[in-house]
Coordinates of C-alpha atoms (C1' of nucleotides) in Angstrom, one line a residue:
Chain A
M74 CA 112.9 117.9 81.0
L75 CA 116.6 116.9 81.8
T76 CA 117.7 112.9 80.1
D77 CA 116.9 110.8 83.8
E78 CA 113.7 112.2 84.2
R79 CA 112.5 111.1 80.7
H80 CA 114.8 107.9 82.0
A81 CA 112.6 108.0 84.6
V82 CA 109.2 108.0 84.2
I83 CA 110.2 105.8 80.8
Q84 CA 110.8 103.3 83.8
N85 CA 108.3 104.1 86.0
L86 CA 105.6 103.7 83.2
L87 CA 107.8 100.4 82.4
H88 CA 107.3 98.4 85.5
K89 CA 103.7 98.9 85.4
S90 CA 102.4 98.2 82.1
G91 CA 104.8 95.8 80.5
I92 CA 104.9 97.6 77.2
V93 CA 105.6 102.0 76.3
K94 CA 104.9 103.0 73.1
T95 CA 107.4 105.5 71.5
Q96 CA 104.2 107.4 70.6
D97 CA 103.3 107.5 74.3
L98 CA 106.3 109.0 74.8
M99 CA 106.8 111.4 73.0
N100 CA 102.9 112.6 73.8
I101 CA 103.8 112.6 77.4
L102 CA 107.4 113.4 78.1
N103 CA 106.5 116.6 75.3
C104 CA 109.4 115.8 73.5
S105 CA 111.1 114.6 69.8
E106 CA 111.2 111.1 68.1
S107 CA 114.4 111.3 68.3
T108 CA 114.2 112.5 71.3
I109 CA 112.4 109.0 73.0
R110 CA 114.8 106.8 70.2
R111 CA 117.4 107.9 71.5
D112 CA 116.3 106.9 75.1
L113 CA 115.0 104.0 74.4
D114 CA 118.6 102.9 73.0
Q115 CA 120.5 104.0 75.7
L116 CA 118.7 102.4 78.7
E117 CA 118.6 99.0 76.6
K118 CA 122.2 99.2 76.4
E119 CA 122.5 100.0 79.7
G120 CA 119.8 96.3 80.5
Y121 CA 116.2 97.8 81.4
L122 CA 115.1 97.4 78.9
K123 CA 114.5 95.3 75.8
R124 CA 113.7 97.4 72.3
I125 CA 110.6 96.3 70.3
H126 CA 109.3 97.5 66.9
G127 CA 107.3 100.8 68.5
G128 CA 108.6 101.0 71.8
A129 CA 109.7 99.2 74.3
K130 CA 109.4 96.0 77.1
R131 CA 110.2 95.3 80.3
I132 CA 112.7 93.1 80.3
Y133 CA 111.3 90.8 83.3
Q134 CA 107.7 89.2 83.9
L135 CA 105.1 89.9 85.9
D136 CA 102.8 87.5 86.7
E137 CA 100.1 89.2 87.5
E138 CA 99.3 90.1 84.4
L139 CA 96.0 90.0 82.4
T140 CA 95.3 87.2 80.0
T141 CA 94.2 88.7 77.0
Q142 CA 91.6 86.8 77.5
E143 CA 90.5 89.1 79.7
K144 CA 91.8 92.1 78.4
S145 CA 89.3 91.9 75.3
S146 CA 86.5 90.6 77.5
K147 CA 84.1 93.0 75.7
N148 CA 83.0 94.8 78.8
I149 CA 86.8 96.9 79.3
Q150 CA 87.0 97.2 75.8
E151 CA 83.8 99.4 76.3
K152 CA 85.7 100.8 79.6
Q153 CA 88.0 101.2 77.3
I154 CA 86.6 103.3 74.6
I155 CA 84.3 105.1 77.6
G156 CA 87.7 105.9 79.6
K157 CA 89.5 107.6 76.6
F158 CA 87.4 109.8 74.8
A159 CA 86.7 110.6 78.7
A160 CA 89.9 111.4 78.8
S161 CA 90.0 113.8 76.0
L162 CA 87.5 116.0 77.5
I163 CA 90.0 116.8 80.5
E164 CA 92.4 120.1 79.6
E165 CA 95.4 122.0 81.2
N166 CA 94.9 123.8 84.1
E167 CA 92.5 122.6 85.4
V168 CA 91.0 120.7 88.3
I169 CA 89.3 117.5 88.4
Y170 CA 87.1 115.0 90.2
L171 CA 87.8 111.0 89.8
D172 CA 85.1 108.7 91.3
A173 CA 86.0 105.7 92.2
G174 CA 84.4 102.3 89.8
T175 CA 85.7 100.6 86.8
T176 CA 85.0 103.2 84.6
T177 CA 86.7 106.4 85.8
L178 CA 90.4 103.7 86.1
A179 CA 90.2 103.0 82.8
M180 CA 90.7 107.1 82.0
I181 CA 93.6 107.2 83.5
D182 CA 95.7 105.7 80.7
F183 CA 94.7 108.3 78.7
I184 CA 95.0 111.4 79.9
Q185 CA 96.8 112.8 78.4
V186 CA 97.6 117.0 78.6
G187 CA 100.2 117.9 82.3
N188 CA 99.5 120.4 84.9
I189 CA 96.3 118.9 86.0
T190 CA 94.7 118.1 89.7
V191 CA 93.1 115.1 89.8
V192 CA 91.3 114.4 93.3
T193 CA 89.6 111.4 93.4
N194 CA 87.7 108.7 96.4
G195 CA 89.3 105.3 94.2
I196 CA 93.3 104.5 96.0
Q197 CA 94.3 102.3 92.9
H198 CA 92.6 105.1 91.0
A199 CA 94.8 107.9 93.0
S200 CA 97.9 104.7 93.4
L201 CA 98.1 104.8 89.2
L202 CA 97.3 108.5 89.3
S203 CA 100.8 108.7 91.0
D204 CA 103.0 106.5 88.6
Y205 CA 101.3 108.8 86.3
H206 CA 103.0 111.6 88.1
I207 CA 100.1 113.4 87.7
N208 CA 99.8 115.9 90.9
T209 CA 96.7 113.8 92.9
I210 CA 94.4 114.1 96.2
L211 CA 92.9 112.0 97.8
L212 CA 90.1 112.6 100.3
G213 CA 90.8 110.7 103.7
G214 CA 88.0 108.8 105.7
N215 CA 86.4 105.4 105.8
I216 CA 86.9 103.0 103.0
K217 CA 85.1 100.5 101.4
A218 CA 86.1 97.2 101.3
S219 CA 84.3 95.6 98.2
T220 CA 84.9 98.5 96.2
K221 CA 88.1 99.7 97.7
A222 CA 86.8 103.5 98.1
M223 CA 86.7 105.7 100.7
I224 CA 83.4 106.9 102.2
G225 CA 82.2 108.1 105.5
S226 CA 81.7 111.9 107.6
T227 CA 85.4 112.4 106.6
S228 CA 86.1 111.9 103.0
L229 CA 82.5 114.3 102.4
R230 CA 84.4 116.6 105.0
N231 CA 87.3 116.8 102.6
L232 CA 85.8 116.9 99.8
E233 CA 83.8 119.7 100.8
S234 CA 87.0 122.3 100.6
Y235 CA 88.0 121.6 96.8
R236 CA 85.8 122.8 93.4
F237 CA 86.1 121.6 90.9
D238 CA 86.3 122.5 86.9
K239 CA 84.9 119.1 85.4
A240 CA 83.7 116.3 87.6
F241 CA 83.9 112.2 86.4
I242 CA 81.3 110.0 88.1
G243 CA 81.1 105.6 87.5
I244 CA 76.6 105.4 88.2
N245 CA 74.9 102.1 87.9
G246 CA 71.5 102.9 86.8
I247 CA 70.6 105.9 84.5
D248 CA 66.5 106.4 83.9
Q249 CA 64.1 108.7 82.8
E250 CA 62.4 109.0 85.9
F251 CA 64.8 108.2 88.3
G252 CA 67.7 109.5 87.1
C253 CA 70.7 108.3 88.4
T254 CA 71.1 105.5 91.2
T255 CA 73.4 103.8 93.3
P256 CA 73.1 100.7 95.4
D257 CA 75.0 102.6 98.3
P258 CA 73.9 105.4 99.6
E259 CA 76.8 106.7 100.9
E260 CA 78.7 106.7 98.3
A261 CA 75.8 108.2 96.1
A262 CA 76.5 110.5 99.4
I263 CA 80.1 111.3 97.8
K264 CA 78.6 110.9 94.3
K265 CA 76.6 113.2 94.8
L266 CA 78.4 116.7 97.0
A267 CA 81.1 116.0 93.1
I268 CA 78.4 117.5 91.5
E269 CA 77.7 119.9 93.0
Q270 CA 81.4 121.0 93.9
S271 CA 82.0 121.4 90.2
A272 CA 81.4 122.9 87.2
N273 CA 81.1 120.4 85.0
S274 CA 80.1 117.3 86.1
Y275 CA 80.0 114.0 83.6
I276 CA 78.2 110.4 84.1
V277 CA 80.7 107.4 82.5
A278 CA 78.0 104.9 82.2
D279 CA 77.8 102.6 79.4
Q280 CA 75.2 100.8 77.1
S281 CA 74.3 98.6 80.6
K282 CA 73.5 100.6 82.9
W283 CA 70.0 102.2 81.3
N284 CA 66.9 101.4 81.8
K285 CA 68.3 100.7 85.0
V286 CA 67.9 101.8 89.0
N287 CA 69.0 101.5 92.0
F288 CA 68.7 102.4 95.2
V289 CA 69.7 105.8 95.6
R290 CA 69.1 108.5 93.5
V291 CA 72.6 110.2 93.4
C292 CA 71.3 113.3 90.8
D293 CA 68.3 113.9 87.4
I294 CA 69.9 113.3 84.4
D295 CA 69.6 117.3 83.5
D296 CA 72.1 117.6 86.3
V297 CA 75.4 116.4 84.0
S298 CA 75.6 115.1 81.0
I299 CA 76.1 111.0 80.0
I300 CA 79.3 109.7 78.1
T301 CA 78.0 106.5 76.8
N302 CA 78.7 104.3 74.3
L303 CA 75.3 103.5 72.1
G304 CA 75.4 99.9 71.3
D305 CA 72.2 100.3 69.9
L306 CA 70.5 101.6 72.8
D307 CA 67.8 104.2 71.3
L308 CA 68.0 107.0 74.1
T309 CA 66.4 109.6 71.8
S310 CA 64.0 110.1 74.7
Y311 CA 66.5 110.7 76.8
R312 CA 67.9 113.8 74.7
E313 CA 65.2 115.6 75.6
N314 CA 66.5 116.0 79.1
T315 CA 69.7 115.7 79.5
T316 CA 73.5 115.9 76.6
I317 CA 74.3 112.5 75.6
L318 CA 77.7 112.5 74.7
E319 CA 79.3 108.7 72.7
A320 CA 82.4 107.6 72.5
K321 CA 83.5 105.5 69.7
Chain B
M233 CA 122.6 134.5 99.6
L234 CA 125.6 133.2 101.1
T235 CA 126.7 129.8 99.3
D236 CA 126.7 127.7 102.8
E237 CA 122.6 129.2 102.4
R238 CA 122.5 127.9 98.6
H239 CA 124.5 124.6 98.8
A240 CA 121.6 123.3 101.8
V241 CA 118.6 123.9 100.0
I242 CA 119.7 122.2 96.5
Q243 CA 120.2 119.6 98.6
N244 CA 116.7 119.8 99.8
L245 CA 115.2 120.1 96.9
L246 CA 117.9 116.6 96.0
H247 CA 117.2 114.9 98.5
K248 CA 113.1 116.0 98.1
S249 CA 112.6 115.3 94.4
G250 CA 115.8 113.9 93.5
I251 CA 117.0 115.7 89.9
V252 CA 117.5 119.9 90.3
K253 CA 117.2 121.8 86.9
T254 CA 120.1 124.5 86.4
Q255 CA 117.0 127.1 85.0
D256 CA 115.3 126.0 87.8
L257 CA 118.1 127.0 90.8
M258 CA 118.9 130.3 89.4
N259 CA 114.9 131.3 89.4
I260 CA 114.6 129.3 93.0
L261 CA 118.8 131.3 94.0
N262 CA 117.9 134.5 92.4
C263 CA 121.4 134.5 91.0
S264 CA 123.4 133.3 88.2
E265 CA 124.1 130.5 86.5
S266 CA 127.9 130.2 86.3
T267 CA 127.0 130.5 90.6
I268 CA 125.3 127.1 90.2
R269 CA 127.5 126.2 88.4
R270 CA 130.3 126.5 90.9
D271 CA 127.9 124.8 93.5
L272 CA 127.1 121.9 91.8
D273 CA 130.9 121.8 90.8
Q274 CA 131.3 121.9 94.4
L275 CA 129.2 119.8 96.5
E276 CA 129.9 117.0 93.8
K277 CA 133.6 117.1 94.5
E278 CA 132.4 116.9 98.4
G279 CA 130.5 114.1 97.5
Y280 CA 127.4 115.1 97.9
L281 CA 125.5 114.6 94.0
K282 CA 126.4 113.7 90.7
R283 CA 126.4 116.2 88.5
I284 CA 123.8 115.7 84.8
H285 CA 123.5 117.8 81.5
G286 CA 120.8 120.3 82.8
G287 CA 121.3 120.0 86.6
A288 CA 122.1 117.3 89.3
K289 CA 120.8 114.8 90.7
R290 CA 121.6 112.3 94.0
I291 CA 123.8 109.8 94.6
Y292 CA 122.3 107.3 96.0
Q293 CA 119.6 105.5 95.9
L294 CA 117.1 106.0 98.2
D295 CA 115.8 102.2 99.8
E296 CA 112.2 103.7 98.9
E297 CA 112.6 103.9 95.9
L298 CA 113.3 100.5 94.8
T299 CA 111.1 98.5 93.1
T300 CA 107.5 97.1 95.1
Q301 CA 109.5 93.7 94.3
E302 CA 112.5 94.6 95.5
K303 CA 111.6 96.2 98.6
S304 CA 109.2 93.2 99.6
S305 CA 112.2 90.4 98.6
K306 CA 114.0 92.5 100.6
N307 CA 114.6 91.3 104.1
I308 CA 111.3 90.0 103.7
Q309 CA 111.7 87.2 107.0
E310 CA 113.3 89.1 109.9
K311 CA 110.5 92.3 108.4
Q312 CA 108.0 89.3 109.2
I313 CA 109.0 88.5 111.8
I314 CA 108.8 92.0 113.6
G315 CA 105.5 92.8 111.9
K316 CA 104.0 89.4 113.8
F317 CA 105.5 90.4 117.4
A318 CA 104.6 94.4 116.9
A319 CA 100.9 93.1 116.2
S320 CA 101.1 91.3 118.2
L321 CA 101.0 94.3 121.5
I322 CA 97.5 95.5 120.0
E323 CA 94.4 94.9 121.9
E324 CA 91.0 94.7 122.0
N325 CA 89.4 98.1 121.4
E326 CA 92.2 99.9 120.8
V327 CA 93.0 103.0 118.6
I328 CA 95.9 102.0 116.3
Y329 CA 98.0 104.6 113.9
L330 CA 100.0 102.5 111.0
D331 CA 102.9 104.1 109.5
A332 CA 103.4 103.6 105.6
G333 CA 106.0 101.3 105.1
T334 CA 107.3 97.5 104.7
T335 CA 107.2 96.4 107.2
T336 CA 104.3 98.4 108.7
L337 CA 102.4 95.8 105.6
A338 CA 104.2 92.7 107.1
M339 CA 101.8 93.3 110.7
I340 CA 99.0 93.5 109.4
D341 CA 98.9 89.8 107.8
F342 CA 99.0 89.0 112.1
I343 CA 96.7 91.2 113.4
Q344 CA 94.3 88.3 115.6
V345 CA 92.6 91.1 117.9
G346 CA 88.7 92.1 116.1
N347 CA 86.9 95.6 117.3
I348 CA 89.9 97.8 116.4
T349 CA 89.9 101.0 114.0
V350 CA 93.5 101.5 112.7
V351 CA 94.3 104.5 110.9
T352 CA 97.4 104.7 108.5
N353 CA 98.8 106.9 105.5
G354 CA 99.5 104.2 102.7
I355 CA 97.9 103.1 100.8
Q356 CA 98.9 99.3 100.2
H357 CA 98.0 99.1 104.0
A358 CA 94.9 100.4 103.5
S359 CA 93.7 98.1 100.6
L360 CA 94.6 95.5 102.9
L361 CA 93.5 96.1 106.1
S362 CA 90.6 96.8 104.1
D363 CA 90.4 93.0 102.5
Y364 CA 90.7 91.8 106.8
H365 CA 88.0 94.0 107.2
I366 CA 89.6 95.9 110.1
N367 CA 88.0 99.0 110.3
T368 CA 90.1 101.5 108.5
I369 CA 91.0 105.1 108.0
L370 CA 93.2 106.6 105.3
L371 CA 94.8 109.7 105.5
G372 CA 93.2 112.2 103.2
G373 CA 96.0 114.5 100.6
N374 CA 98.2 114.4 98.3
I375 CA 100.2 110.9 97.4
K376 CA 104.0 110.3 97.3
A377 CA 104.4 108.0 94.5
S378 CA 107.7 106.5 94.7
T379 CA 105.8 104.5 98.6
K380 CA 102.3 105.1 98.2
A381 CA 102.8 106.8 101.5
M382 CA 100.1 110.5 101.9
I383 CA 101.8 113.3 102.9
G384 CA 101.4 116.5 102.3
S385 CA 99.4 119.3 104.9
T386 CA 96.3 118.0 104.1
S387 CA 97.0 114.8 105.4
L388 CA 98.1 116.7 108.4
R389 CA 95.0 118.2 108.9
N390 CA 93.1 114.7 108.7
L391 CA 95.8 113.7 111.0
E392 CA 95.7 116.0 113.7
S393 CA 91.7 115.0 114.8
Y394 CA 92.6 111.7 116.1
R395 CA 94.0 110.3 119.3
F396 CA 95.6 106.8 118.7
D397 CA 96.8 104.1 121.8
K398 CA 99.4 102.8 120.3
A399 CA 101.5 104.1 116.8
F400 CA 103.8 102.0 114.9
I401 CA 106.3 103.8 113.1
G402 CA 109.0 102.6 110.3
I403 CA 111.8 105.1 109.4
N404 CA 115.4 104.6 107.8
G405 CA 117.9 105.4 110.3
I406 CA 119.0 105.1 114.0
D407 CA 121.4 106.7 115.9
Q408 CA 122.4 107.2 119.6
E409 CA 123.4 110.7 118.8
F410 CA 120.6 112.0 116.0
G411 CA 118.2 109.9 116.8
C412 CA 114.8 108.2 114.9
T413 CA 116.2 109.8 110.5
T414 CA 114.4 109.1 107.7
P415 CA 114.6 111.1 103.7
D416 CA 111.4 112.5 103.0
P417 CA 110.7 115.5 105.4
E418 CA 107.1 115.2 104.1
E419 CA 107.1 111.7 105.7
A420 CA 108.9 112.5 108.7
A421 CA 106.0 115.3 109.8
I422 CA 103.4 112.8 108.5
K423 CA 105.5 110.4 111.2
K424 CA 106.6 112.6 114.4
L425 CA 102.2 114.5 114.7
A426 CA 101.6 110.2 114.2
I427 CA 104.1 110.0 117.8
E428 CA 102.4 113.2 119.3
Q429 CA 99.0 111.9 119.4
S430 CA 99.9 108.6 120.6
A431 CA 100.1 107.4 124.0
N432 CA 102.5 105.2 123.1
S433 CA 105.0 104.6 120.5
Y434 CA 107.0 102.2 118.3
I435 CA 109.6 101.9 116.1
V436 CA 109.7 99.1 114.1
A437 CA 113.4 98.5 112.5
D438 CA 115.0 95.6 111.3
Q439 CA 119.8 95.8 111.8
S440 CA 120.1 97.1 108.6
K441 CA 118.5 100.5 110.0
W442 CA 120.6 100.7 113.3
N443 CA 123.9 103.4 113.4
K444 CA 122.2 104.8 110.2
V445 CA 121.9 108.5 109.7
N446 CA 119.2 110.1 107.5
F447 CA 118.3 113.3 106.4
V448 CA 115.3 114.3 109.0
R449 CA 115.2 113.8 112.1
V450 CA 111.8 112.3 113.9
C451 CA 112.3 111.7 116.9
D452 CA 115.1 111.0 119.4
I453 CA 115.2 107.6 121.2
D454 CA 114.2 107.5 124.3
D455 CA 110.7 108.7 122.8
V456 CA 109.6 105.3 121.9
S457 CA 110.1 101.7 122.0
I458 CA 111.8 100.1 119.2
I459 CA 110.7 96.8 118.3
T460 CA 114.2 95.1 116.1
N461 CA 115.8 91.9 115.9
L462 CA 119.3 91.4 117.4
G463 CA 120.8 89.7 115.1
D464 CA 124.1 89.8 115.7
L465 CA 123.9 93.4 116.4
D466 CA 124.9 94.8 119.8
L467 CA 122.5 97.3 121.1
T468 CA 124.1 98.0 125.2
S469 CA 124.5 101.2 124.7
Y470 CA 121.6 101.8 123.5
R471 CA 119.6 100.1 126.1
E472 CA 120.4 103.7 128.4
N473 CA 118.2 105.7 127.2
T474 CA 115.4 103.4 125.4
T475 CA 112.5 100.2 125.5
I476 CA 114.1 97.9 123.1
L477 CA 112.0 95.0 122.4
E478 CA 113.4 91.7 120.4
A479 CA 111.2 90.1 118.6
K480 CA 111.9 86.7 117.2
Chain C
dT155 C1' 142.4 150.2 102.5
dA156 C1' 144.1 146.5 100.5
dG157 C1' 143.9 141.3 99.3
dA158 C1' 141.3 137.6 99.1
dT159 C1' 136.1 135.4 97.4
dT160 C1' 133.1 135.1 95.1
dT161 C1' 129.6 136.8 91.7
dG162 C1' 127.6 137.5 86.9
dA163 C1' 128.8 137.5 82.1
dT164 C1' 131.1 136.9 77.9
dT165 C1' 133.9 133.7 75.0
dG166 C1' 134.5 129.3 72.2
dT167 C1' 133.3 124.8 72.8
dT168 C1' 130.8 120.5 74.1
dT169 C1' 126.4 118.3 74.8
dT170 C1' 121.4 117.0 72.8
dT171 C1' 117.8 117.9 70.9
dG172 C1' 114.6 118.0 66.4
dA173 C1' 113.7 117.5 61.2
dA174 C1' 114.7 115.0 57.4
dT175 C1' 116.1 111.6 54.7
dG176 C1' 115.5 107.0 52.6
dA177 C1' 115.6 102.1 54.4
dA178 C1' 113.4 98.6 57.7
dT179 C1' 109.2 96.9 59.2
dT180 C1' 104.8 96.2 59.4
dT181 C1' 100.1 96.1 58.1
dG182 C1' 96.3 95.4 55.2
dG183 C1' 94.0 93.4 51.0
dT184 C1' 93.9 90.0 47.6
Chain D
dA103 C1' 101.7 84.4 49.8
dC104 C1' 102.2 88.5 47.6
dC105 C1' 102.5 93.4 46.5
dA106 C1' 101.3 98.4 48.4
dA107 C1' 101.0 101.6 52.3
dA108 C1' 101.9 103.1 56.0
dT109 C1' 104.3 103.1 60.3
dT110 C1' 109.1 102.6 62.4
dC111 C1' 113.8 102.7 61.9
dA112 C1' 119.4 104.2 61.8
dT113 C1' 121.7 108.0 60.5
dT114 C1' 122.8 112.7 59.0
dC115 C1' 123.2 117.1 60.5
dA116 C1' 121.9 122.2 61.6
dA117 C1' 120.3 124.9 65.2
dA118 C1' 119.6 125.0 70.9
dA119 C1' 121.4 124.3 74.8
dA120 C1' 125.0 123.3 78.4
dC121 C1' 129.4 123.6 79.5
dA122 C1' 134.4 124.7 80.8
dA123 C1' 137.0 128.2 81.3
dT124 C1' 137.9 132.9 82.2
dC125 C1' 137.9 137.8 83.4
dA126 C1' 136.4 142.4 85.3
dA127 C1' 133.1 144.4 89.1
dA128 C1' 131.5 143.3 93.3
dT129 C1' 131.5 141.9 98.2
dC130 C1' 133.2 140.9 101.4
dT131 C1' 137.7 140.7 105.4
dA132 C1' 141.3 142.2 108.0

DNA sequence: TAGATTTGATTGTTTTTGAATGAATTTGGT
DNA sequence: ACCAAATTCATTCAAAAACAATCAAATCTA
C-alpha cells in the first residue's frame, strides 16, 4: 500500500464520518501505528485534517450529522451491537449478500476483512460500501421509494446469477409458527431468493422483532441462523428449532 | 512489448485508478524494475504523471474526484439553468435515460410531466427520482466510488434490454475534432450504449466543457444534440456539425 | 555486420516502515 | 479532586523496500 493510497483512504473516511481512529486505520490499511501516525502528521501539516488524541478529525463541519441524541438512542445502539457482531462473521475472500435495512446498514462500519465482494439491494448500503472501497455489486431494477431498496423482477433476475457464502437478511417479524415475515411481497421475494442462493443465511433482528407476524413469509426459522440481542427475552423455546447467535 | 505499448498501458491504468505501483507494473508488463522505472521517468518528464515512492500517480485531479460538496457548488447556477431546460424536453409517457452526473442530477428537480419511466445509472439520481415518485429503474452492477455511478459489464448487460425515447448524457469534454470525451473508459462505455439505445440523445454540458478533450471518446458531436448555456462562447463553427440548444 | 538502442542485473544510497522506549494524556474508581 | 492504570504519543533505530546510477548483454536498425 503506497503512501498516497493510504492518504486517499484516510481522507475519504474522514470526509464520510468526520472522525477516524488510529486503531481503525491500522486495521483498514493493514499497517503499523507508526505509519498511521506519520500519515496523520503529514496530512495535518498539509492542512487536510486536525489531529486529536486517538486519531484525527475533519477540519470542516458538515451540518447533516446526527445529533448525539439520535446516535445514542437505544434503537441505534442495539443495531450497532448486532451489526458489529454480524460483521465479525464475515471472512476473507467471501462473497456476501447484504439485504437492505437499517441493521444491515450498521454492519458496514464494522467490516474489517479485506478482499470480499458484497452484493446488495440497498442503495445506501452500496454507496457506503463503495466509500470503504469494498468491492460492491448493486442489484438493478425498480426502487422502493420508502426504503431505497431495489425490488421487482429485474432485481430478482440480477440476483439469480450470484451465489453467496453468507447472506445477512433483515426482517420485520419472527414467530415460532409463522417463521420470518415482512410486509412487502416484493421485498420478501428478494430475501427469499437471496437465502436460497447462499450457503449460510443469517437473519439480523433486534429484540423488537420477536414474536411478531407480518404479511409475507420469507423463510422458516430453521432455514437460517438468527443474530439478535437477547435483552430480557426468553427464547429457549425457539432454540429447539433454530440457531440463535447472541450479539453483545 | 514496445516502449510505446507499455506507456499506453501505464497511462490507461493511471486514468482508471489514479495510482500505479512499480511492482504491479512489473507483473502486468512482464519486464524488469529498471524498465518500469525508466518508463515512469520518461512519462514524468513529458508531463503525463507524477512519480511517487513505489510508483506514480495522476498529475491532475479529475473533476469527478472533487468532493460532492465541491462539485455541487461548482457552476451550480449554470447546471440549474441547463437542467431546467433539459427537463422541459421530457414529454408524457416517454422512457428516459438519465446518465450519472451533477447536471443530470439538477434536471430531476424540474421534471414536471407525469407517467414517465426513467432509467439511470446514478445512485443519487435513482434515490431522488424515487422521492418524487417517478417510476425509476436503476442499472445493476459495480459502483464507481467517486461518482456513485453504476459501471461495468453487468450494468451494460442491464442497459441492453431497454430502449429510450430520449437520453440525457453528461460529458467532460466537447471538441470539434475529437467529439465528446470523458476520463473513465467504463463510464464511457455506458454512455455510448445509452446513446445507441435511444431515439434521441442530448448531451448536457455547461460552458466549461467546450473545447476540452478527455481520455475516451463517447460519441461524435453530430450523433447528438447538445444542451448548453452559451455564456460568452462563440460556437458558430460547431453549429455546422451539430444541433446546439441554448438554455437560458 | 557495425552501431545504436533497449533491456535486465548489480551496486550502493535513500526513503519508508515497524518495533521499542519512555513521556504525555485520558480514563475510571475512590 | 486525586491517584493509578491504560492508552496514546513522540522519538529513535534497525530492517526492509524502493531508488538512482552504471554496465554488460540482448535486440533492433541501417
